[in-house]
Amino acid sequence: MNERDVPSSFRDPSGAVFSRDGELYRRVNIAYRDHYDHLVNSGLYDALVNADLLVPHREVDLEVAAADEVYRTIKPEPIGFISYPYEWCFSQLQDAALATLKIQELALQHGMCLKDASTYNIQFRKGKPILIDTLSFEKYEPGRPWVAYRQFCQHFLAPLALMACTDVRLSQLLRIYIDGVPLDLASALLPWRTRLSPLLSVHLHVHARMQSRFGDKAIDATRRGLSPAGMRGLVDALRTSTRRLTWKPEGTVWADYYEDTSYAADASEDKRRLISEFVEAAAPRTVWDLGANVGLYSRIASDKGVPTVAFDMDPAAVERNYLQCRRSEETNLLPLVLDLTNPSSGIGWANEERLSLAARGPADLVLALALVHHLAIANNVPFAMMARFFHAITRWLVIEFVPKDDPQVQRLLRSREDVFADYDQGAFEREFAEHFTINSCQPIAASPRTLYLMRRREGSA
């Protein structure tokens, strides 16, 4: 029996996610039986699934390890791409927080309560946040504090406040603090004016002081004896705090890139035509767009019904992309924040709890448009290293070569010495030919740039 537990699920005594023959399942342990039965029989499961707030599952008859400890085995509907909170833009994290509070509200209506409020229990499916941890619920006991209150503040409210009130880049603290931003740190980093906000003052600053004073008992000290009405009031207060936080995407270099690009209209149109043809030729099931900006070219694939992840290092560009997805109700595009020169690595216990970017691949097709010159000139990454990296993460590659006389390359060279003697198209093709077969090489009309369709060579390292 080839069964392997998913590393991120070892902490939960209620059950575990495991893989078998490429399929994901979840064990529901006997210790969780009463809570699981209440989830299903109370109508909460159906209410959440119908509201697109919980990943649906079906119970399966499957022989599993330690079967005498297992009550049920379920097969959840798969999520196409697993993302992490440090890869989300401001509005994605905010929407995930509001979804968590809505789930808690519905749970209370059905006699249950979220026992945890981790960002890692939320994923984005069809453009919207959804809970993937079926075992996050327990039967509600009136008079008890909400055990997930501190976790919600650390995982959602604190990073949102830091992004909105201090600097949006502080979302990256979630890469360091996998259990959420410590409240004393958040309190120290937030501007003094946030202490004048009654809700932020209570849920972050006072909460941080109580945590320092009472330690693990802080939740009991601050939320002892919550009645059902008090619990609903707490959820409402957290929702108000979350909604009042705002961040406007502006003031970054690349958010307005397409308004300040060197592309003529003819060049842009020809580029779109070529990308569309290349995508159709590769017929991918999944696409990653690296350096997607606001997703102009990502949508060539997603509009064809191909699930597409649009990565960019600029949080303002990703925010704009996500807001456009939300307005248009796009279901095949997932914008994410990612610095390709320092991509998400494996973190958590044994560096396995949260997967690296590469471990979540390979994608069927990667778009690398107007990217090579930034990697090579702005970051000194040799063509050979680029080719090896792309070979590891994709089967097909659509990549754009931008020559040195292009205005955007000249712009990069204004602030540095030109020590890039090997930056030319011939060297680019030679290095990439070590790892890819060049299927097509097409000049972009009214532009010095060239677009390539390449297929990975199997067996090359």
Tab-separated table of C-alpha atoms in Angstrom, residues 47-423:
chain	number	residue	atom	x	y	z
A	47	ALA	CA	-24.409	25.093	3.896
A	48	LEU	CA	-20.687	25.731	3.520
A	49	VAL	CA	-20.335	23.743	0.300
A	50	ASN	CA	-23.367	25.452	-1.232
A	51	ALA	CA	-21.848	28.840	-0.327
A	52	ASP	CA	-18.498	27.837	-1.920
A	53	LEU	CA	-16.795	28.224	1.464
A	54	LEU	CA	-15.699	24.592	2.004
A	55	VAL	CA	-14.123	22.174	-0.441
A	56	PRO	CA	-16.614	19.373	-1.106
A	57	HIS	CA	-15.652	15.772	-0.480
A	58	ARG	CA	-17.049	12.299	-0.850
A	59	GLU	CA	-16.618	9.410	1.554
A	60	VAL	CA	-14.710	6.474	0.079
A	61	ASP	CA	-14.187	2.861	1.076
A	62	LEU	CA	-10.406	2.644	1.129
A	63	GLU	CA	-8.050	0.437	3.085
A	64	VAL	CA	-5.761	2.765	5.025
A	65	ALA	CA	-2.844	2.551	7.423
A	66	ALA	CA	-3.764	2.239	11.117
A	67	ALA	CA	-7.333	1.428	10.079
A	68	ASP	CA	-8.398	0.692	13.680
A	69	GLU	CA	-7.881	4.419	14.496
A	70	VAL	CA	-9.751	5.692	11.435
A	71	TYR	CA	-13.468	6.539	11.454
A	72	ARG	CA	-13.923	7.695	7.850
A	73	THR	CA	-11.822	8.258	4.747
A	74	ILE	CA	-12.846	11.149	2.518
A	75	LYS	CA	-11.665	12.336	-0.881
A	76	PRO	CA	-11.740	16.150	-1.147
A	77	GLU	CA	-12.144	17.909	-4.459
A	78	PRO	CA	-8.579	18.797	-5.551
A	79	ILE	CA	-7.214	22.345	-5.602
A	80	GLY	CA	-5.341	23.155	-8.800
A	81	PHE	CA	-2.484	25.185	-7.316
A	82	ILE	CA	-1.599	25.464	-3.635
A	83	SER	CA	-0.652	29.032	-2.686
A	84	TYR	CA	0.500	30.506	0.607
A	85	PRO	CA	-0.411	33.730	2.446
A	86	TYR	CA	3.006	35.313	1.857
A	87	GLU	CA	2.231	35.003	-1.869
A	88	TRP	CA	-1.136	36.788	-1.615
A	89	CYS	CA	-1.761	40.449	-2.282
A	90	PHE	CA	-3.531	42.635	0.274
A	91	SER	CA	-7.058	42.026	-1.016
A	92	GLN	CA	-6.516	38.266	-1.255
A	93	LEU	CA	-5.508	38.124	2.410
A	94	GLN	CA	-8.431	40.374	3.327
A	95	ASP	CA	-10.907	38.239	1.363
A	96	ALA	CA	-9.489	35.102	3.002
A	97	ALA	CA	-9.957	36.708	6.440
A	98	LEU	CA	-13.557	37.671	5.694
A	99	ALA	CA	-14.274	34.176	4.358
A	100	THR	CA	-12.900	32.689	7.594
A	101	LEU	CA	-15.207	34.914	9.660
A	102	LYS	CA	-18.191	34.017	7.463
A	103	ILE	CA	-17.384	30.336	7.998
A	104	GLN	CA	-17.260	30.916	11.770
A	105	GLU	CA	-20.619	32.702	11.604
A	106	LEU	CA	-22.259	29.821	9.731
A	107	ALA	CA	-20.658	27.311	12.079
A	108	LEU	CA	-22.174	29.048	15.119
A	109	GLN	CA	-25.601	28.910	13.475
A	110	HIS	CA	-25.231	25.126	13.281
A	111	GLY	CA	-23.867	24.545	16.778
A	112	MET	CA	-20.213	24.387	15.775
A	113	CYS	CA	-17.135	26.590	15.984
A	114	LEU	CA	-13.823	26.891	14.152
A	115	LYS	CA	-11.113	25.426	16.363
A	116	ASP	CA	-8.390	27.073	14.282
A	117	ALA	CA	-8.166	30.067	11.965
A	118	SER	CA	-4.987	29.470	10.000
A	119	THR	CA	-4.326	31.183	6.691
A	120	TYR	CA	-2.976	27.846	5.482
A	121	ASN	CA	-6.463	26.339	5.730
A	122	ILE	CA	-7.612	28.710	2.985
A	123	GLN	CA	-6.911	28.316	-0.709
A	124	PHE	CA	-8.171	30.104	-3.806
A	125	ARG	CA	-10.422	28.080	-6.089
A	126	LYS	CA	-12.134	29.599	-9.121
A	127	GLY	CA	-10.955	33.025	-7.994
A	128	LYS	CA	-12.416	32.866	-4.468
A	129	PRO	CA	-11.124	31.866	-1.019
A	130	ILE	CA	-12.296	28.494	0.248
A	131	LEU	CA	-11.616	26.384	3.350
A	132	ILE	CA	-9.776	23.157	2.598
A	133	ASP	CA	-9.575	21.725	6.135
A	134	THR	CA	-12.776	19.748	6.702
A	135	LEU	CA	-11.677	18.928	10.245
A	136	SER	CA	-11.365	22.547	11.409
A	137	PHE	CA	-14.674	22.416	13.304
A	138	GLU	CA	-15.689	21.351	16.779
A	139	LYS	CA	-19.028	21.333	18.568
A	140	TYR	CA	-19.675	24.714	20.145
A	141	GLU	CA	-19.918	24.950	23.926
A	142	PRO	CA	-21.529	28.225	25.054
A	143	GLY	CA	-19.460	30.080	27.607
A	144	ARG	CA	-16.116	28.985	26.224
A	145	PRO	CA	-13.727	31.501	24.598
A	146	TRP	CA	-13.050	31.214	20.888
A	147	VAL	CA	-9.862	29.156	20.848
A	148	ALA	CA	-8.965	30.393	17.339
A	149	TYR	CA	-9.177	34.084	18.269
A	150	ARG	CA	-5.447	34.610	18.782
A	151	GLN	CA	-4.639	32.646	15.634
A	152	PHE	CA	-7.004	34.780	13.574
A	153	CYS	CA	-5.331	37.933	14.899
A	154	GLN	CA	-1.826	36.616	14.175
A	155	HIS	CA	-2.571	35.076	10.774
A	156	PHE	CA	-4.974	37.668	9.375
A	157	LEU	CA	-5.582	40.869	11.316
A	158	ALA	CA	-1.981	41.680	12.291
A	159	PRO	CA	-0.467	41.230	8.803
A	160	LEU	CA	-3.372	43.104	7.200
A	161	ALA	CA	-2.906	46.015	9.612
A	162	LEU	CA	0.835	46.055	8.952
A	163	MET	CA	0.270	46.039	5.180
A	164	ALA	CA	-2.366	48.781	5.335
A	165	CYS	CA	-0.852	51.035	8.001
A	166	THR	CA	2.927	50.493	7.781
A	167	ASP	CA	4.202	48.905	4.543
A	168	VAL	CA	2.562	46.390	2.226
A	169	ARG	CA	5.847	44.457	2.005
A	170	LEU	CA	5.491	43.401	5.634
A	171	SER	CA	3.293	40.569	4.367
A	172	GLN	CA	6.627	38.782	3.940
A	173	LEU	CA	6.826	38.407	7.723
A	174	LEU	CA	4.521	35.435	7.138
A	175	ARG	CA	7.433	33.659	5.432
A	176	ILE	CA	9.405	33.957	8.661
A	177	TYR	CA	6.627	33.410	11.193
A	178	ILE	CA	4.790	30.348	9.939
A	179	ASP	CA	2.438	30.422	12.943
A	180	GLY	CA	1.426	34.017	12.279
A	181	VAL	CA	2.940	37.412	13.057
A	182	PRO	CA	3.604	37.699	16.823
A	183	LEU	CA	1.276	40.324	18.225
A	184	ASP	CA	3.971	42.082	20.247
A	185	LEU	CA	5.986	42.513	17.045
A	186	ALA	CA	2.955	43.761	15.126
A	187	SER	CA	2.134	46.201	17.934
A	188	ALA	CA	5.687	47.559	17.895
A	189	LEU	CA	5.719	48.013	14.103
A	190	LEU	CA	2.304	49.619	13.742
A	191	PRO	CA	2.116	53.438	13.826
A	192	TRP	CA	0.936	55.086	17.033
A	193	ARG	CA	-2.300	56.275	15.394
A	194	THR	CA	-3.577	52.673	15.272
A	195	ARG	CA	-3.899	52.828	19.066
A	196	LEU	CA	-6.623	55.407	18.534
A	197	SER	CA	-8.682	52.888	16.600
A	198	PRO	CA	-10.863	51.162	19.232
A	199	LEU	CA	-10.964	47.847	17.354
A	200	LEU	CA	-7.289	47.645	16.384
A	201	SER	CA	-6.348	48.789	19.853
A	202	VAL	CA	-8.308	45.957	21.479
A	203	HIS	CA	-7.544	43.134	19.048
A	204	LEU	CA	-3.857	43.936	18.469
A	205	HIS	CA	-2.315	46.313	21.014
A	206	VAL	CA	-4.229	45.295	24.147
A	207	HIS	CA	-4.226	41.683	22.988
A	208	ALA	CA	-0.424	41.842	22.620
A	209	ARG	CA	-0.037	43.214	26.156
A	210	MET	CA	-2.334	40.538	27.578
A	211	GLN	CA	-0.358	37.878	25.727
A	212	SER	CA	2.895	39.174	27.205
A	213	ARG	CA	1.358	39.213	30.679
A	214	PHE	CA	-0.598	35.955	30.673
A	215	GLY	CA	1.188	33.903	27.981
A	216	ASP	CA	-0.890	30.971	26.720
A	217	LYS	CA	-3.718	31.940	29.076
A	218	ALA	CA	-4.211	35.303	27.374
A	219	ILE	CA	-7.272	34.139	25.468
A	220	ASP	CA	-8.979	33.132	28.720
A	221	ALA	CA	-7.984	36.413	30.370
A	222	THR	CA	-9.419	38.528	27.541
A	223	ARG	CA	-12.387	36.428	26.354
A	224	ARG	CA	-13.564	34.443	29.388
A	225	GLY	CA	-17.210	33.364	29.499
A	226	LEU	CA	-18.359	34.403	26.016
A	227	SER	CA	-22.083	33.893	25.594
A	228	PRO	CA	-23.411	32.984	22.132
A	229	ALA	CA	-24.294	36.657	21.645
A	230	GLY	CA	-20.812	37.631	22.802
A	231	MET	CA	-19.266	35.193	20.335
A	232	ARG	CA	-21.294	36.663	17.495
A	233	GLY	CA	-20.278	40.128	18.650
A	234	LEU	CA	-16.617	39.140	18.553
A	235	VAL	CA	-16.986	37.858	14.984
A	236	ASP	CA	-18.754	41.083	13.968
A	237	ALA	CA	-16.027	43.222	15.564
A	238	LEU	CA	-13.268	41.298	13.790
A	239	ARG	CA	-15.142	41.605	10.493
A	240	THR	CA	-15.480	45.370	10.964
A	241	SER	CA	-11.777	45.658	11.848
A	242	THR	CA	-10.817	43.662	8.763
A	243	ARG	CA	-13.056	45.574	6.347
A	244	ARG	CA	-11.890	48.988	7.550
A	245	LEU	CA	-8.299	48.228	6.595
A	246	THR	CA	-7.544	49.503	3.098
A	247	TRP	CA	-4.527	49.716	0.824
A	248	LYS	CA	-4.350	51.483	-2.532
A	249	PRO	CA	-1.985	49.952	-5.113
A	250	GLU	CA	0.238	52.819	-6.167
A	251	GLY	CA	3.761	54.182	-5.859
A	252	THR	CA	5.632	51.130	-7.198
A	253	VAL	CA	7.837	50.909	-10.266
A	254	TRP	CA	5.951	48.289	-12.258
A	255	ALA	CA	2.274	48.838	-11.429
A	256	ASP	CA	1.946	51.239	-14.385
A	257	TYR	CA	4.320	49.303	-16.653
A	258	TYR	CA	1.966	49.018	-19.610
A	259	GLU	CA	1.349	52.769	-19.559
A	260	ASP	CA	5.116	53.328	-19.747
A	261	THR	CA	6.244	50.552	-22.057
A	262	SER	CA	8.263	50.849	-25.228
A	263	TYR	CA	5.791	48.658	-27.140
A	264	ALA	CA	3.990	50.184	-30.093
A	265	ALA	CA	0.380	49.117	-30.630
A	266	ASP	CA	1.378	46.932	-33.608
A	267	ALA	CA	4.085	45.182	-31.574
A	268	SER	CA	1.733	44.508	-28.681
A	269	GLU	CA	-0.914	43.082	-30.988
A	270	ASP	CA	1.589	40.851	-32.797
A	271	LYS	CA	2.961	39.637	-29.477
A	272	ARG	CA	-0.531	38.692	-28.328
A	273	ARG	CA	-1.134	36.841	-31.605
A	274	LEU	CA	2.101	34.854	-31.303
A	275	ILE	CA	1.502	33.964	-27.659
A	276	SER	CA	-2.001	32.763	-28.508
A	277	GLU	CA	-0.637	30.569	-31.317
A	278	PHE	CA	2.093	29.159	-29.072
A	279	VAL	CA	-0.362	28.371	-26.289
A	280	GLU	CA	-2.622	26.567	-28.741
A	281	ALA	CA	0.340	24.618	-30.143
A	282	ALA	CA	1.456	23.471	-26.687
A	283	ALA	CA	-2.129	22.710	-25.533
A	284	PRO	CA	-1.191	23.019	-21.844
A	285	ARG	CA	-3.378	21.977	-18.915
A	286	THR	CA	-1.651	24.465	-16.606
A	287	VAL	CA	0.212	27.745	-17.224
A	288	TRP	CA	2.520	29.833	-15.029
A	289	ASP	CA	3.220	33.406	-16.113
A	290	LEU	CA	6.447	34.599	-14.465
A	291	GLY	CA	6.644	38.376	-14.357
A	292	ALA	CA	2.962	38.733	-15.257
A	293	ASN	CA	2.530	42.327	-14.083
A	294	VAL	CA	-1.248	42.966	-14.192
A	295	GLY	CA	-1.930	39.817	-16.218
A	296	LEU	CA	-2.381	41.255	-19.711
A	297	TYR	CA	-0.760	38.242	-21.380
A	298	SER	CA	-1.747	35.743	-18.654
A	299	ARG	CA	-5.329	36.174	-19.807
A	300	ILE	CA	-4.487	34.845	-23.249
A	301	ALA	CA	-4.204	31.430	-21.592
A	302	SER	CA	-6.840	31.829	-18.871
A	303	ASP	CA	-9.418	33.095	-21.370
A	304	LYS	CA	-8.912	29.820	-23.259
A	305	GLY	CA	-10.002	27.977	-20.091
A	306	VAL	CA	-6.474	27.039	-18.998
A	307	PRO	CA	-5.842	27.410	-15.218
A	308	THR	CA	-3.143	30.076	-15.060
A	309	VAL	CA	-1.044	31.379	-12.165
A	310	ALA	CA	0.182	34.942	-12.730
A	311	PHE	CA	3.273	35.707	-10.625
A	312	ASP	CA	4.829	39.133	-10.143
A	313	MET	CA	7.156	40.639	-7.559
A	314	ASP	CA	5.265	43.942	-7.403
A	315	PRO	CA	2.440	43.779	-4.827
A	316	ALA	CA	0.679	46.727	-6.489
A	317	ALA	CA	0.586	44.982	-9.874
A	318	VAL	CA	-0.692	41.765	-8.256
A	319	GLU	CA	-3.324	43.727	-6.326
A	320	ARG	CA	-4.589	45.323	-9.534
A	321	ASN	CA	-4.610	41.967	-11.266
A	322	TYR	CA	-6.586	40.341	-8.448
A	323	LEU	CA	-9.102	43.185	-8.261
A	324	GLN	CA	-9.675	42.849	-12.017
A	325	CYS	CA	-10.205	39.094	-11.568
A	326	ARG	CA	-12.708	39.792	-8.805
A	327	ARG	CA	-14.607	42.429	-10.803
A	328	SER	CA	-14.820	40.207	-13.870
A	329	GLU	CA	-15.471	37.030	-11.859
A	330	GLU	CA	-12.589	35.270	-13.580
A	331	THR	CA	-12.224	31.654	-12.503
A	332	ASN	CA	-9.061	30.514	-14.313
A	333	LEU	CA	-6.541	33.148	-13.194
A	334	LEU	CA	-4.705	33.276	-9.847
A	335	PRO	CA	-2.444	36.325	-9.311
A	336	LEU	CA	0.335	35.842	-6.751
A	337	VAL	CA	3.269	37.837	-5.362
A	338	LEU	CA	6.628	36.205	-6.111
A	339	ASP	CA	10.180	37.489	-6.508
A	340	LEU	CA	11.680	35.104	-9.053
A	341	THR	CA	15.193	35.883	-7.806
A	342	ASN	CA	14.123	34.713	-4.343
A	343	PRO	CA	11.143	32.401	-4.926
A	344	SER	CA	9.158	30.702	-2.203
A	345	SER	CA	11.241	27.976	-0.616
A	346	GLY	CA	10.286	24.933	1.431
A	347	ILE	CA	9.643	26.087	5.000
A	348	GLY	CA	8.269	24.726	8.249
A	349	TRP	CA	9.248	21.455	9.874
A	350	ALA	CA	12.069	19.761	7.918
A	351	ASN	CA	11.470	22.405	5.213
A	352	GLU	CA	8.498	20.334	4.044
A	353	GLU	CA	5.355	21.863	5.572
A	354	ARG	CA	5.061	24.548	2.900
A	355	LEU	CA	6.353	23.618	-0.529
A	356	SER	CA	8.835	25.533	-2.631
A	357	LEU	CA	7.725	26.943	-5.958
A	358	ALA	CA	9.576	24.214	-7.855
A	359	ALA	CA	7.990	21.459	-5.742
A	360	ARG	CA	4.551	22.687	-6.823
A	361	GLY	CA	5.446	22.186	-10.469
A	362	PRO	CA	6.156	21.462	-13.132
A	363	ALA	CA	3.674	23.541	-15.078
A	364	ASP	CA	2.771	22.382	-18.546
A	365	LEU	CA	3.740	25.786	-19.938
A	366	VAL	CA	5.612	28.796	-18.552
A	367	LEU	CA	5.376	32.293	-20.002
A	368	ALA	CA	8.604	34.275	-19.495
A	369	LEU	CA	7.824	37.538	-21.260
A	370	ALA	CA	10.022	40.643	-21.011
A	371	LEU	CA	11.839	38.845	-18.206
A	372	VAL	CA	15.221	37.668	-19.483
A	373	HIS	CA	16.850	41.105	-19.500
A	374	HIS	CA	15.740	41.778	-15.921
A	375	LEU	CA	17.262	38.502	-14.763
A	376	ALA	CA	20.452	38.828	-16.785
A	377	ILE	CA	21.233	42.535	-16.425
A	378	ALA	CA	19.443	43.681	-13.279
A	379	ASN	CA	20.285	40.509	-11.331
A	380	ASN	CA	23.364	39.065	-13.101
A	381	VAL	CA	21.780	35.650	-13.709
A	382	PRO	CA	23.605	33.833	-16.572
A	383	PHE	CA	21.600	32.324	-19.430
A	384	ALA	CA	22.802	28.827	-18.450
A	385	MET	CA	21.306	29.141	-14.965
A	386	MET	CA	18.045	30.479	-16.359
A	387	ALA	CA	17.777	27.571	-18.784
A	388	ARG	CA	18.341	25.000	-16.013
A	389	PHE	CA	15.733	26.659	-13.809
A	390	PHE	CA	13.070	26.771	-16.517
A	391	HIS	CA	13.866	23.175	-17.453
A	392	ALA	CA	13.056	22.145	-13.874
A	393	ILE	CA	9.670	23.860	-13.699
A	394	THR	CA	8.035	23.448	-17.119
A	395	ARG	CA	7.517	21.208	-20.136
A	396	TRP	CA	6.870	24.037	-22.600
A	397	LEU	CA	8.371	27.524	-22.497
A	398	VAL	CA	7.260	30.706	-24.239
A	399	ILE	CA	10.131	33.119	-23.714
A	400	GLU	CA	10.914	36.577	-25.076
A	401	PHE	CA	14.428	37.736	-25.894
A	402	VAL	CA	14.978	41.481	-25.512
A	403	PRO	CA	18.203	42.650	-27.225
A	404	LYS	CA	20.617	45.135	-25.734
A	405	ASP	CA	19.537	47.967	-28.030
A	406	ASP	CA	15.942	47.760	-26.789
A	407	PRO	CA	14.917	50.914	-24.853
A	408	GLN	CA	14.023	48.891	-21.752
A	409	VAL	CA	17.497	47.294	-21.655
A	410	GLN	CA	19.119	50.668	-22.188
A	411	ARG	CA	17.059	51.960	-19.286
A	412	LEU	CA	18.527	49.239	-17.043
A	413	LEU	CA	22.065	50.001	-18.233
A	414	ARG	CA	21.837	53.690	-17.347
A	415	SER	CA	22.487	52.925	-13.704
A	416	ARG	CA	25.227	50.304	-14.106
A	417	GLU	CA	28.347	49.524	-16.088
A	418	ASP	CA	27.774	47.365	-19.147
A	419	VAL	CA	29.761	44.255	-18.243
A	420	PHE	CA	27.374	41.985	-20.144
A	421	ALA	CA	29.450	41.122	-23.199
A	422	ASP	CA	27.756	37.710	-23.471
A	423	TYR	CA	24.264	39.171	-23.528
